[in-house]
XYZ file of C-alpha atoms in Angstrom:
761
model
C 78.779 -164.277 296.326
C 79.954 -166.294 294.217
C 79.135 -165.575 290.720
C 79.102 -168.398 288.021
C 81.754 -169.390 285.548
C 80.792 -168.453 281.541
C 82.964 -170.028 279.225
C 83.123 -168.192 275.805
C 83.815 -170.331 272.941
C 87.316 -169.377 271.413
C 87.311 -167.600 268.431
C 88.340 -169.590 265.118
C 92.049 -168.198 263.633
C 91.311 -169.575 260.425
C 90.904 -166.864 257.623
C 87.955 -166.547 255.783
C 86.761 -164.999 252.796
C 84.192 -162.384 252.376
C 81.920 -162.511 249.678
C 79.216 -160.559 248.903
C 75.586 -161.438 249.856
C 77.066 -164.454 252.375
C 74.609 -165.415 254.829
C 74.987 -163.444 257.854
C 73.190 -165.966 260.132
C 75.716 -167.388 261.872
C 77.121 -164.183 263.175
C 73.620 -162.800 264.490
C 72.962 -166.006 266.281
C 76.652 -166.021 267.957
C 75.891 -162.357 269.411
C 72.710 -163.850 270.397
C 74.184 -166.507 272.138
C 77.128 -164.295 274.004
C 74.084 -161.767 275.140
C 72.132 -165.010 277.019
C 74.978 -165.971 279.291
C 74.959 -162.411 280.637
C 71.090 -162.657 280.889
C 70.886 -165.600 282.667
C 74.055 -164.111 285.155
C 71.615 -161.088 285.918
C 68.868 -163.232 286.850
C 70.180 -165.804 288.633
C 69.065 -164.875 292.870
C 72.307 -164.582 294.870
C 70.344 -167.766 297.225
C 71.063 -170.617 295.173
C 73.217 -173.174 295.355
C 76.408 -173.144 293.178
C 75.380 -176.733 291.541
C 72.186 -175.139 290.410
C 73.741 -172.341 288.917
C 76.241 -174.554 287.083
C 73.417 -176.747 285.533
C 72.057 -173.505 284.312
C 75.134 -172.582 283.073
C 75.147 -176.065 281.395
C 72.154 -175.636 280.043
C 72.640 -172.411 278.645
C 76.185 -173.673 276.929
C 74.797 -176.516 275.240
C 71.868 -174.233 273.811
C 74.594 -171.840 272.673
C 76.453 -174.853 271.327
C 73.320 -175.881 269.541
C 72.450 -172.345 268.214
C 75.722 -171.991 266.560
C 77.084 -173.047 263.216
C 80.209 -174.380 261.722
C 82.137 -171.814 260.241
C 82.792 -173.051 256.818
C 86.203 -173.938 255.507
C 87.954 -171.555 253.029
C 88.105 -174.068 250.179
C 83.995 -174.371 250.381
C 84.087 -170.266 250.070
C 86.282 -170.170 247.138
C 84.574 -172.538 245.504
C 81.266 -170.292 246.298
C 82.814 -167.164 245.252
C 83.971 -168.905 241.978
C 80.552 -170.422 241.612
C 79.000 -166.827 241.170
C 81.543 -165.314 238.850
C 81.203 -167.846 236.630
C 77.441 -167.169 236.830
C 78.095 -163.748 236.258
C 80.158 -164.407 232.802
C 77.222 -166.533 231.781
C 74.707 -163.676 231.982
C 77.555 -161.624 230.000
C 78.053 -163.819 227.304
C 74.265 -164.784 226.793
C 73.757 -160.819 226.763
C 76.374 -160.443 224.784
C 74.952 -162.903 222.211
C 71.486 -161.318 222.132
C 73.327 -158.228 220.950
C 74.501 -159.985 217.784
C 71.427 -161.489 216.637
C 69.492 -158.364 216.744
C 72.319 -157.020 214.715
C 72.577 -159.254 212.106
C 68.514 -159.532 212.528
C 68.273 -155.621 211.877
C 71.772 -154.596 210.257
C 69.763 -151.147 210.338
C 70.622 -150.284 214.097
C 73.520 -148.110 215.405
C 76.764 -150.196 215.826
C 77.637 -148.819 218.884
C 77.048 -151.301 222.200
C 76.156 -149.905 225.039
C 78.473 -150.629 227.773
C 77.555 -153.605 230.036
C 77.052 -152.327 233.912
C 79.229 -153.379 236.561
C 77.769 -155.858 238.946
C 76.044 -153.946 241.644
C 77.286 -154.783 244.501
C 74.882 -156.001 247.463
C 73.533 -153.358 249.731
C 75.546 -153.336 252.865
C 74.193 -152.069 255.960
C 72.163 -148.566 255.120
C 73.489 -145.121 256.526
C 71.851 -143.783 259.002
C 68.649 -141.887 258.410
C 69.185 -137.955 257.821
C 67.831 -135.595 260.762
C 65.005 -133.563 260.498
C 64.732 -130.397 258.436
C 63.699 -128.516 261.946
C 67.029 -129.850 263.514
C 69.461 -129.256 260.396
C 68.189 -125.530 260.517
C 68.536 -125.397 264.282
C 72.055 -127.177 263.744
C 73.220 -124.533 260.908
C 71.733 -121.293 263.032
C 73.701 -122.624 266.263
C 77.257 -121.870 264.483
C 76.458 -119.064 262.962
C 75.213 -117.937 266.788
C 78.613 -118.843 267.835
C 80.479 -117.538 265.135
C 78.381 -113.775 266.049
C 78.566 -114.221 270.101
C 82.625 -114.778 269.311
C 84.669 -112.461 271.028
C 88.439 -112.053 270.716
C 90.224 -111.195 273.779
C 93.086 -108.993 273.960
C 95.753 -107.842 276.872
C 96.512 -103.987 276.868
C 98.711 -103.232 280.255
C 97.319 -105.765 281.723
C 93.997 -105.661 280.995
C 91.689 -107.846 278.510
C 90.056 -105.915 276.055
C 87.103 -107.918 274.463
C 86.641 -107.094 270.573
C 83.926 -108.458 268.805
C 84.504 -110.014 265.354
C 82.557 -109.419 263.173
C 81.751 -111.060 259.636
C 82.889 -110.037 256.117
C 79.656 -109.591 254.157
C 79.854 -111.956 251.295
C 80.767 -109.808 247.712
C 77.093 -109.933 245.168
C 77.559 -112.234 242.340
C 77.606 -109.490 239.473
C 80.327 -107.280 241.603
C 82.122 -110.804 241.912
C 81.318 -111.123 237.794
C 82.828 -107.721 237.363
C 85.529 -108.614 238.974
C 86.418 -111.315 237.496
C 86.241 -110.222 234.177
C 89.209 -109.963 232.056
C 89.431 -107.974 228.513
C 90.333 -110.174 225.716
C 93.549 -110.266 224.011
C 91.553 -110.017 221.164
C 88.336 -108.380 219.379
C 86.139 -109.477 216.751
C 84.792 -106.142 215.726
C 81.656 -108.029 213.339
C 80.161 -110.453 216.064
C 81.536 -109.225 219.542
C 78.956 -107.634 221.543
C 81.705 -106.353 223.885
C 83.182 -103.915 221.099
C 78.930 -102.917 220.468
C 79.318 -101.723 224.405
C 82.190 -100.423 223.834
C 81.407 -98.313 220.931
C 78.285 -97.113 222.949
C 80.697 -95.061 225.295
C 83.389 -93.691 222.615
C 79.627 -92.304 221.190
C 78.763 -90.971 224.761
C 82.246 -89.035 224.941
C 81.504 -87.862 221.268
C 78.079 -86.296 221.376
C 79.013 -85.039 224.866
C 81.824 -82.603 222.923
C 79.373 -82.418 220.003
C 76.493 -80.895 222.038
C 77.634 -78.831 224.274
C 80.511 -77.145 222.958
C 78.347 -75.077 221.283
C 76.144 -74.139 224.012
C 79.461 -73.440 226.533
C 80.701 -71.253 223.133
C 77.297 -69.323 223.146
C 75.251 -69.381 226.405
C 76.127 -68.069 229.527
C 75.926 -71.586 231.615
C 79.597 -72.084 232.063
C 80.965 -69.870 235.209
C 83.595 -69.624 237.479
C 81.895 -71.848 240.253
C 80.831 -74.546 238.229
C 84.028 -74.785 235.859
C 85.820 -77.422 238.064
C 82.440 -79.834 237.008
C 82.657 -79.427 233.152
C 86.369 -79.764 233.087
C 85.368 -82.650 235.099
C 83.370 -83.908 232.765
C 85.855 -83.405 229.503
C 89.034 -85.101 231.386
C 86.237 -88.395 231.613
C 85.675 -88.248 228.080
C 89.273 -87.415 227.334
C 90.011 -90.408 229.062
C 87.445 -92.453 226.676
C 89.522 -91.442 224.002
C 92.606 -92.201 225.527
C 91.646 -96.111 226.279
C 89.819 -95.975 222.793
C 93.389 -95.715 220.541
C 95.822 -97.560 223.195
C 93.564 -100.330 224.308
C 90.659 -101.340 222.246
C 91.402 -100.229 218.729
C 94.909 -102.124 218.529
C 93.014 -105.529 219.354
C 91.247 -105.723 216.606
C 90.657 -108.266 214.445
C 91.637 -107.691 210.870
C 91.312 -109.920 207.548
C 94.696 -110.015 205.231
C 94.952 -112.800 202.636
C 91.790 -114.872 203.669
C 92.870 -115.069 206.913
C 91.937 -113.435 210.365
C 94.673 -112.065 211.701
C 94.935 -112.046 215.763
C 98.630 -111.462 216.696
C 98.636 -108.445 219.037
C 102.128 -107.159 216.841
C 100.368 -107.057 213.540
C 96.541 -106.234 215.187
C 98.539 -102.861 216.693
C 100.634 -102.118 213.154
C 97.609 -102.750 211.333
C 95.744 -99.923 213.233
C 98.398 -97.832 213.085
C 98.273 -97.676 209.396
C 94.811 -96.647 208.823
C 93.207 -93.318 208.052
C 91.438 -93.324 211.597
C 94.497 -93.914 213.752
C 95.432 -90.459 212.500
C 91.920 -88.738 212.915
C 92.074 -90.096 216.556
C 94.948 -88.872 217.457
C 94.471 -85.632 215.880
C 90.958 -85.569 217.613
C 93.546 -85.279 221.014
C 95.395 -82.918 220.480
C 96.220 -81.031 223.051
C 95.243 -77.189 222.650
C 93.860 -77.280 226.859
C 97.184 -75.962 227.381
C 95.733 -72.574 226.004
C 93.831 -72.130 229.223
C 96.799 -70.751 230.670
C 96.864 -67.679 228.599
C 92.934 -68.030 227.516
C 90.870 -69.110 230.630
C 88.940 -71.744 230.000
C 87.516 -71.846 226.517
C 84.802 -74.420 225.292
C 85.968 -73.871 221.856
C 89.353 -75.163 221.771
C 87.696 -78.267 222.183
C 86.612 -78.669 218.908
C 89.472 -81.465 217.648
C 87.459 -83.803 219.642
C 84.805 -83.436 216.993
C 87.176 -85.289 214.469
C 86.520 -88.688 216.282
C 83.129 -89.124 214.264
C 84.534 -92.719 212.817
C 83.480 -94.024 216.752
C 79.324 -92.460 215.921
C 78.821 -94.258 212.450
C 80.670 -97.496 213.647
C 78.341 -97.692 216.465
C 75.300 -97.388 213.484
C 76.647 -99.630 212.012
C 77.168 -102.466 214.565
C 73.582 -101.364 216.332
C 71.535 -102.064 213.771
C 73.136 -105.523 213.022
C 72.536 -106.238 216.173
C 68.882 -105.299 216.055
C 65.733 -107.016 215.064
C 64.238 -103.990 214.084
C 66.862 -101.804 213.105
C 64.687 -99.593 211.626
C 63.416 -98.205 214.499
C 66.657 -97.087 215.511
C 67.120 -95.459 212.197
C 64.097 -93.134 212.545
C 65.581 -92.109 216.026
C 68.450 -91.201 214.558
C 67.365 -89.194 211.690
C 64.887 -87.219 214.013
C 68.347 -86.414 216.224
C 69.777 -85.016 213.130
C 66.723 -82.942 212.858
C 67.539 -81.861 216.531
C 70.591 -81.314 216.791
C 70.500 -79.013 213.359
C 67.858 -76.884 215.212
C 70.441 -76.784 218.064
C 73.086 -75.566 216.418
C 70.131 -72.881 215.148
C 69.167 -71.885 218.613
C 72.819 -71.464 219.605
C 73.796 -69.371 216.449
C 70.674 -67.005 217.021
C 71.700 -66.482 220.588
C 75.370 -65.430 219.394
C 73.799 -63.276 216.373
C 71.552 -61.653 219.393
C 74.412 -61.407 222.113
C 76.485 -59.496 219.180
C 73.570 -56.959 218.125
C 72.796 -56.625 221.882
C 70.331 -57.960 224.115
C 67.008 -56.661 223.813
C 68.076 -53.707 221.427
C 66.006 -54.821 218.939
C 62.126 -56.991 218.131
C 64.346 -59.669 215.921
C 66.930 -60.481 218.672
C 66.406 -62.278 221.752
C 65.574 -60.114 224.559
C 67.178 -61.405 227.836
C 63.642 -62.691 229.569
C 63.197 -66.457 230.112
C 64.991 -69.404 229.657
C 67.655 -68.675 227.272
C 68.134 -71.851 225.442
C 64.386 -72.751 225.448
C 63.320 -69.479 223.489
C 66.553 -69.499 221.113
C 65.256 -72.961 220.277
C 61.730 -71.593 219.559
C 63.449 -69.445 216.985
C 65.372 -72.127 215.354
C 62.228 -74.168 214.804
C 59.818 -71.605 213.650
C 63.165 -70.285 210.835
C 64.123 -73.461 209.952
C 60.586 -74.937 209.548
C 59.274 -72.001 208.111
C 56.626 -71.250 210.237
C 56.592 -67.598 209.956
C 54.932 -65.100 212.515
C 58.888 -63.790 213.415
C 59.816 -60.219 213.548
C 61.114 -58.549 210.911
C 64.582 -57.765 211.202
C 65.731 -54.160 210.782
C 69.444 -54.571 210.455
C 71.669 -55.674 207.798
C 73.076 -58.222 209.968
C 69.823 -59.376 210.954
C 68.733 -59.487 207.361
C 71.627 -61.280 205.854
C 71.386 -63.668 209.141
C 67.742 -64.374 208.564
C 68.264 -64.986 204.977
C 71.079 -67.497 205.636
C 69.014 -69.208 208.156
C 65.474 -69.635 206.132
C 68.157 -71.239 202.766
C 69.342 -73.445 204.981
C 66.599 -74.428 206.477
C 64.558 -75.472 203.637
C 67.734 -77.247 202.551
C 68.047 -79.220 205.460
C 64.734 -79.635 205.853
C 64.018 -81.296 202.864
C 67.123 -83.632 203.581
C 65.363 -84.791 206.319
C 61.849 -85.243 204.996
C 63.703 -87.183 202.182
C 65.993 -89.571 204.658
C 62.269 -90.055 206.914
C 61.033 -91.468 203.857
C 63.619 -93.938 202.575
C 63.669 -95.005 206.287
C 60.218 -95.511 206.443
C 60.219 -97.025 203.504
C 62.644 -99.475 203.783
C 61.052 -100.429 207.243
C 57.691 -101.239 205.301
C 59.177 -102.862 201.848
C 57.883 -106.295 202.560
C 54.630 -104.832 203.344
C 53.896 -103.259 200.530
C 55.185 -106.177 198.337
C 52.462 -108.113 199.633
C 50.177 -104.986 199.153
C 51.251 -105.236 195.279
C 51.100 -108.950 194.914
C 47.687 -109.093 196.443
C 46.208 -105.937 194.280
C 47.392 -107.848 191.164
C 46.103 -111.036 191.841
C 42.785 -109.224 192.543
C 42.844 -107.342 189.357
C 43.593 -110.494 187.521
C 40.938 -112.254 189.371
C 38.343 -109.726 188.682
C 39.533 -109.054 184.802
C 38.750 -112.843 184.259
C 35.761 -113.014 186.386
C 36.970 -115.847 188.694
C 34.416 -117.548 190.861
C 33.585 -115.412 194.205
C 34.671 -118.505 195.774
C 38.504 -118.766 194.706
C 38.875 -115.374 195.371
C 38.141 -115.607 199.050
C 40.455 -118.897 199.273
C 43.256 -117.173 197.707
C 42.989 -113.867 199.612
C 42.852 -115.742 202.878
C 46.130 -117.985 201.587
C 47.477 -114.463 201.053
C 46.325 -113.505 204.198
C 47.342 -116.064 206.570
C 51.238 -117.093 204.892
C 52.097 -113.341 205.476
C 51.183 -113.444 208.872
C 52.591 -116.921 209.523
C 56.310 -116.407 207.885
C 56.186 -112.910 207.066
C 57.062 -113.191 203.517
C 55.263 -115.300 200.920
C 58.528 -117.276 199.325
C 61.427 -117.958 201.499
C 63.111 -119.077 198.282
C 63.410 -115.501 197.262
C 64.964 -114.764 200.551
C 67.409 -118.005 200.439
C 68.730 -117.560 197.112
C 70.454 -114.346 197.361
C 73.302 -116.702 199.921
C 75.735 -119.109 199.072
C 74.863 -122.849 200.368
C 76.582 -123.652 202.825
C 74.444 -120.113 204.828
C 71.801 -121.845 203.616
C 72.425 -125.332 204.512
C 72.950 -123.844 207.819
C 69.896 -121.690 208.542
C 67.123 -124.966 207.144
C 69.227 -126.886 209.560
C 68.544 -124.453 211.942
C 65.068 -124.532 211.262
C 63.883 -127.716 210.456
C 66.321 -130.166 211.235
C 64.510 -130.740 214.421
C 60.938 -131.494 212.530
C 62.825 -133.626 209.563
C 65.224 -135.571 212.084
C 61.956 -137.278 214.038
C 60.503 -138.756 210.724
C 60.664 -142.588 210.922
C 61.111 -142.906 207.907
C 64.676 -140.979 207.791
C 65.674 -142.399 210.803
C 68.873 -143.961 210.397
C 70.047 -142.536 207.176
C 73.076 -140.627 206.864
C 73.139 -137.797 208.595
C 74.431 -135.376 205.683
C 71.800 -136.968 203.376
C 69.161 -134.993 206.004
C 71.113 -131.880 205.168
C 71.252 -132.267 201.680
C 67.262 -132.533 201.848
C 66.551 -129.850 203.272
C 68.024 -128.143 201.077
C 65.361 -129.195 198.077
C 62.300 -129.165 200.791
C 59.868 -126.267 199.854
C 56.983 -124.984 202.260
C 53.786 -124.897 201.016
C 50.550 -123.996 202.905
C 46.658 -125.620 202.586
C 43.721 -123.635 203.563
C 40.914 -125.617 205.530
C 39.214 -128.418 203.110
C 41.933 -128.024 200.621
C 43.374 -132.030 199.432
C 46.395 -132.566 199.130
C 46.732 -135.211 197.250
C 43.756 -137.714 196.032
C 43.506 -141.394 195.589
C 44.517 -142.773 192.225
C 46.247 -139.634 191.042
C 50.483 -139.901 190.194
C 52.403 -139.461 193.194
C 55.700 -137.409 192.391
C 56.778 -135.985 196.120
C 56.041 -136.777 199.523
C 54.860 -134.562 202.597
C 56.283 -133.997 205.769
C 54.144 -131.747 207.687
C 55.912 -128.670 209.667
C 52.122 -127.375 211.461
C 48.810 -128.122 211.574
C 47.248 -131.038 210.810
C 45.678 -133.350 207.712
C 43.218 -136.110 207.871
C 42.808 -139.311 205.707
C 39.363 -139.326 204.300
C 37.693 -142.198 202.883
C 34.157 -144.116 202.411
C 31.205 -144.175 200.301
C 30.538 -140.602 200.702
C 34.603 -139.439 200.980
C 34.043 -137.795 204.550
C 35.008 -140.624 206.728
C 38.184 -139.769 208.855
C 40.465 -142.457 208.817
C 43.338 -140.489 210.450
C 44.299 -137.495 211.737
C 48.161 -136.752 211.211
C 49.818 -134.112 212.962
C 53.333 -131.792 213.130
C 56.549 -134.419 212.457
C 54.329 -136.902 210.243
C 55.293 -137.998 206.594
C 52.784 -139.319 203.919
C 52.796 -140.147 200.333
C 56.689 -142.176 200.921
C 54.495 -145.282 199.117
C 54.205 -143.278 195.487
C 57.780 -141.501 195.886
C 59.453 -144.763 197.131
C 57.723 -147.453 194.731
C 58.762 -148.191 191.455
C 57.352 -150.312 189.005
C 54.319 -148.406 188.510
C 53.648 -148.258 192.652
C 53.347 -144.392 192.430
C 49.438 -143.355 192.154
C 48.024 -142.207 195.351
C 46.539 -144.850 198.099
C 44.315 -142.440 200.047
C 42.653 -139.008 199.803
C 44.436 -136.407 202.225
C 42.891 -133.427 202.935
C 43.448 -130.135 205.239
C 42.055 -130.150 208.600
C 43.226 -126.498 209.273
C 45.382 -124.167 208.056
C 48.090 -126.648 207.009
C 51.842 -126.063 206.623
C 53.824 -128.273 205.018
C 57.287 -129.141 203.233
C 57.628 -130.737 200.113
C 59.785 -133.452 198.263
C 60.372 -133.885 194.980
C 60.743 -137.626 193.632
C 63.668 -136.336 191.038
C 65.449 -134.292 193.899
C 65.072 -137.567 195.969
C 66.322 -139.577 193.292
C 69.359 -137.121 192.950
C 70.449 -136.861 196.495
C 70.234 -140.965 196.733
C 72.830 -141.374 193.831
C 75.872 -140.162 196.696
C 74.449 -142.224 199.308
C 74.253 -146.060 198.845
C 73.547 -147.058 202.123
C 70.582 -144.789 202.704
C 69.265 -145.787 199.530
C 69.158 -148.894 200.787
C 67.612 -148.493 203.976
C 64.494 -146.830 202.238
C 64.290 -148.968 200.137
C 64.006 -152.316 202.433
C 61.326 -149.578 204.491
C 59.679 -149.213 201.680
C 59.506 -153.125 200.705
C 58.094 -153.083 204.357
C 54.973 -150.748 203.688
C 54.378 -152.163 200.625
C 54.040 -155.860 202.142
C 51.903 -154.459 204.990
C 49.633 -152.653 203.169
C 48.684 -155.911 200.476
C 45.321 -157.719 201.209
C 45.130 -160.947 202.368
C 43.028 -161.715 199.584
C 46.495 -161.299 197.368
C 48.573 -163.224 199.952
C 46.177 -166.501 200.363
C 47.302 -166.711 195.923
C 43.817 -165.085 194.738
C 44.186 -162.913 192.051
C 41.590 -160.415 190.810
C 40.570 -159.584 186.924
C 42.274 -156.892 185.792
C 41.608 -155.073 182.578
C 43.858 -153.844 179.759
C 44.026 -149.839 180.146
C 45.612 -150.857 176.639
C 44.440 -153.403 174.028
C 46.667 -155.772 172.691
C 47.961 -155.092 168.910
C 46.202 -157.727 166.258
C 48.612 -160.550 165.208
C 50.148 -159.695 161.874
C 48.099 -162.066 158.824
C 50.007 -165.032 157.434
C 49.712 -164.108 153.957
C 51.628 -160.604 154.968
C 54.140 -162.539 156.855
C 54.447 -165.414 153.740
C 55.533 -161.966 151.053
C 57.781 -160.995 153.504
C 59.669 -163.937 153.515
C 59.751 -163.522 149.888
C 60.749 -159.971 150.036
C 63.857 -161.196 152.114
C 65.085 -163.386 149.745
C 65.002 -166.515 151.682
C 62.306 -168.324 148.962
C 64.441 -167.441 146.001
C 68.259 -167.874 147.559
C 67.113 -171.758 148.599
C 65.534 -171.899 144.974
C 68.717 -170.930 143.259
C 70.509 -173.232 145.899
C 68.846 -176.195 144.468
C 68.980 -175.716 141.154
C 72.375 -174.273 140.867
C 74.221 -176.242 137.942
C 71.480 -177.909 136.764
C 70.959 -177.862 132.769
C 68.347 -179.161 130.436
C 69.812 -182.410 128.764
C 67.910 -185.634 127.975
C 68.060 -188.320 130.185
C 70.332 -191.812 129.906
C 68.206 -194.433 129.343
C 67.942 -197.638 131.616
C 68.992 -200.877 131.251
C 66.986 -202.160 128.733
C 65.098 -199.446 127.899
C 64.848 -196.509 125.786
C 63.151 -192.968 125.770
C 59.780 -192.614 125.420
C 60.586 -189.570 122.520
C 63.258 -186.977 122.160
C 63.516 -184.119 123.948
C 62.320 -181.031 122.439
C 64.882 -177.846 122.532
C 64.850 -174.821 124.591
C 62.775 -171.758 123.539
C 65.410 -169.392 122.365
C 65.964 -166.405 125.139
C 66.743 -162.912 123.723
C 68.592 -160.224 126.638
C 66.812 -157.812 127.875
C 67.254 -155.114 129.440
C 65.732 -154.566 133.348
C 62.449 -151.392 132.495
C 62.733 -149.909 135.387
C 59.146 -149.801 136.843
C 57.424 -146.994 138.099
C 56.782 -147.321 141.861
C 53.110 -145.701 142.315
C 52.696 -144.713 146.028
C 49.877 -144.448 147.901
C 49.764 -142.433 151.612
C 47.650 -144.712 152.559
C 49.316 -147.618 150.918
C 51.743 -149.649 153.283
C 54.798 -150.702 151.265
C 57.700 -153.117 151.373
C 60.606 -153.809 149.580
C 63.814 -155.532 148.954
C 66.827 -153.987 148.666
C 67.638 -155.005 144.676
C 63.488 -153.770 144.143
C 62.919 -157.086 142.814
C 60.176 -157.532 144.783
C 57.761 -154.870 146.138
C 54.984 -155.862 148.824
C 51.824 -154.095 148.692
C 48.743 -153.458 151.376
C 45.995 -151.295 150.082
C 42.906 -150.935 151.872
C 39.934 -150.980 149.887
C 36.382 -151.365 151.793
C 36.145 -150.418 155.334
C 37.637 -153.636 156.805
C 39.071 -155.465 154.084
C 42.693 -155.136 152.645
C 44.206 -155.982 149.168
C 47.903 -157.540 149.385
C 49.780 -157.381 145.892
C 53.172 -158.535 145.304
C 54.978 -157.764 142.673
C 58.330 -159.694 141.176
C 60.827 -158.302 138.152
C 64.269 -160.423 137.445
C 67.037 -159.047 138.619
C 70.009 -158.128 136.182
C 72.285 -161.162 137.684
C 69.523 -163.587 137.254
C 68.849 -163.199 133.554
C 72.448 -163.345 132.684
C 72.767 -166.798 134.610
C 69.584 -167.765 132.458
C 71.832 -166.816 129.295
C 74.272 -168.171 129.890
C 73.407 -171.993 129.420
C 71.534 -171.244 126.288
C 75.161 -170.046 125.051
C 76.929 -173.362 125.743
C 73.810 -175.391 124.013
C 74.188 -173.379 120.627
C 77.802 -173.793 120.757
């Protein structure tokens, strides 16, 4: 059988560039065309002649050639790549131009430009879909089973011995964390929690010695059968003492000249110079070597009690960490009382053993649990309950007298200390009760209405339950500014930073503003501010809701503001008389608000000019947004005058003032200066009509000072030389009399006398 000959077109040797997203139809068509001859080869029966087969193959080849596309040349592919790159650059430049334009329109936005995203690559062939979860589990379980089933075969003397391989279990996370922990090179004794935990172990070792050394010395609980357990626990506590001296204490940081010292050598040397190091060394004095001569006597361990500094330091550090430290103080004070009873019980058993157990009615008779019975005796003795048997011997009498005196003294100290602890724990509540009682007494004495009294009591109750104090400033005023700022930032920054008015302002300005905020609680129905009143502060809602109300009845709710909202900012930021409230704001329920005074904000903005400009810009937008359409069209409404204009000054009074200032006299003097009274010369061809009369004689007189009669109701004005006095005297209602008094000055009379003297000569 002859098979048809398949003609495959030669592959192009030209190198092509791969462009993302290029058309792949040509390649797919080529693959389809390559597969067609194979299908035809299988479909053609073997009985046909060779010419028919060739015709079919030729027609197929023609069809393949028609389906094939001519590959693009290298130049055309390069031009496509360049065109796509240019389009990407154009998009980038357009985005940059839009960002610059937005920045110029609104310069308050952040200058940080978001990085431009890299051009996304066109996805290629999709990855195969993940297997279903059941198959995954099976695939994961199979290797585990195979590993468990793996058996390693060892040969021994020609015999093959299968040895199963067991997998080591994984270590728990908590154990891994403990093994990975490394002891720090330096420890902060005030803030490091690991130091408090270590002090707990040291305190435990110290309490072991404090409580059990008296018991082992007096009661017969230490026997040769259990002596090894007692010694094991003793030396375990000693090892804690040693670790504290050589490992922990030399790593404690300390302050020298205001600097925190963390150097190993300096910390070690500082610990060696303290009094505590000496007491720690003495507490480990090895008196245990005397066990060889005296046997195991727990009394030889009394130096271990000298490590009391660790106990008191643990109390201080633990109280600093606890939120309710008074609970631990009550427990510690109760432990002091129990320890005193414990010591008394040990001493009573020792006295009973000294006198002889059961020898008298007063001593312990040796029946029952010795420690509990002796402890019962100690309680009745120290608390002076009574009902004890009378002592018979001198030793018993003296012992009982000392017991009574010590019991009264110790018990009174414990009661006083317990009272101080409970008083300190309830000091805040006592102050609250005292404030409420004083306020109620004041309102009762002045007969305040019952409704007002109930509202004030409600305010006290809600403020105390919500804040735990009446005024936060009383607590924070004791702290320095830096710590107050830290507390205010942690408590209130999350609320103030969400206020839209302050977004974009300087972060430090927000911190300065947090220290000026005052927290105020409003009761349900209280008006926070009313329309028309002078606004001197703005409000930020910390908790609760307020409603903006209005309408004819004043009960229509326009909007409800919740936590994080701000109102009253228009009155705070507006200037030039625009500081009146524009709406009524009423508390819907219990509302806790922050108040920022206008004066405080002005003092803050002096140091932040950029934030001041931003706030002014926002305030201007708010004011222009709230203008009515009538004002926008230019319609101006008539406004009434709050203060009437001052009436115009009368013209006669103005003329008199001009005379008083000397303007008229000075003009006349300049006009007639140097003029004399001489007969006029005849004009050509004409004679005088008559002789000029001589001037009247002038007599020199000294100016007579005129007394000025002043009236409380008169308005008087005079010149500097007192030549002109202007007086405005009211007579009848609505009428006034203007009088002007003129007296010639001395200089004016002298000038008038000089011309007359010249004429006489």
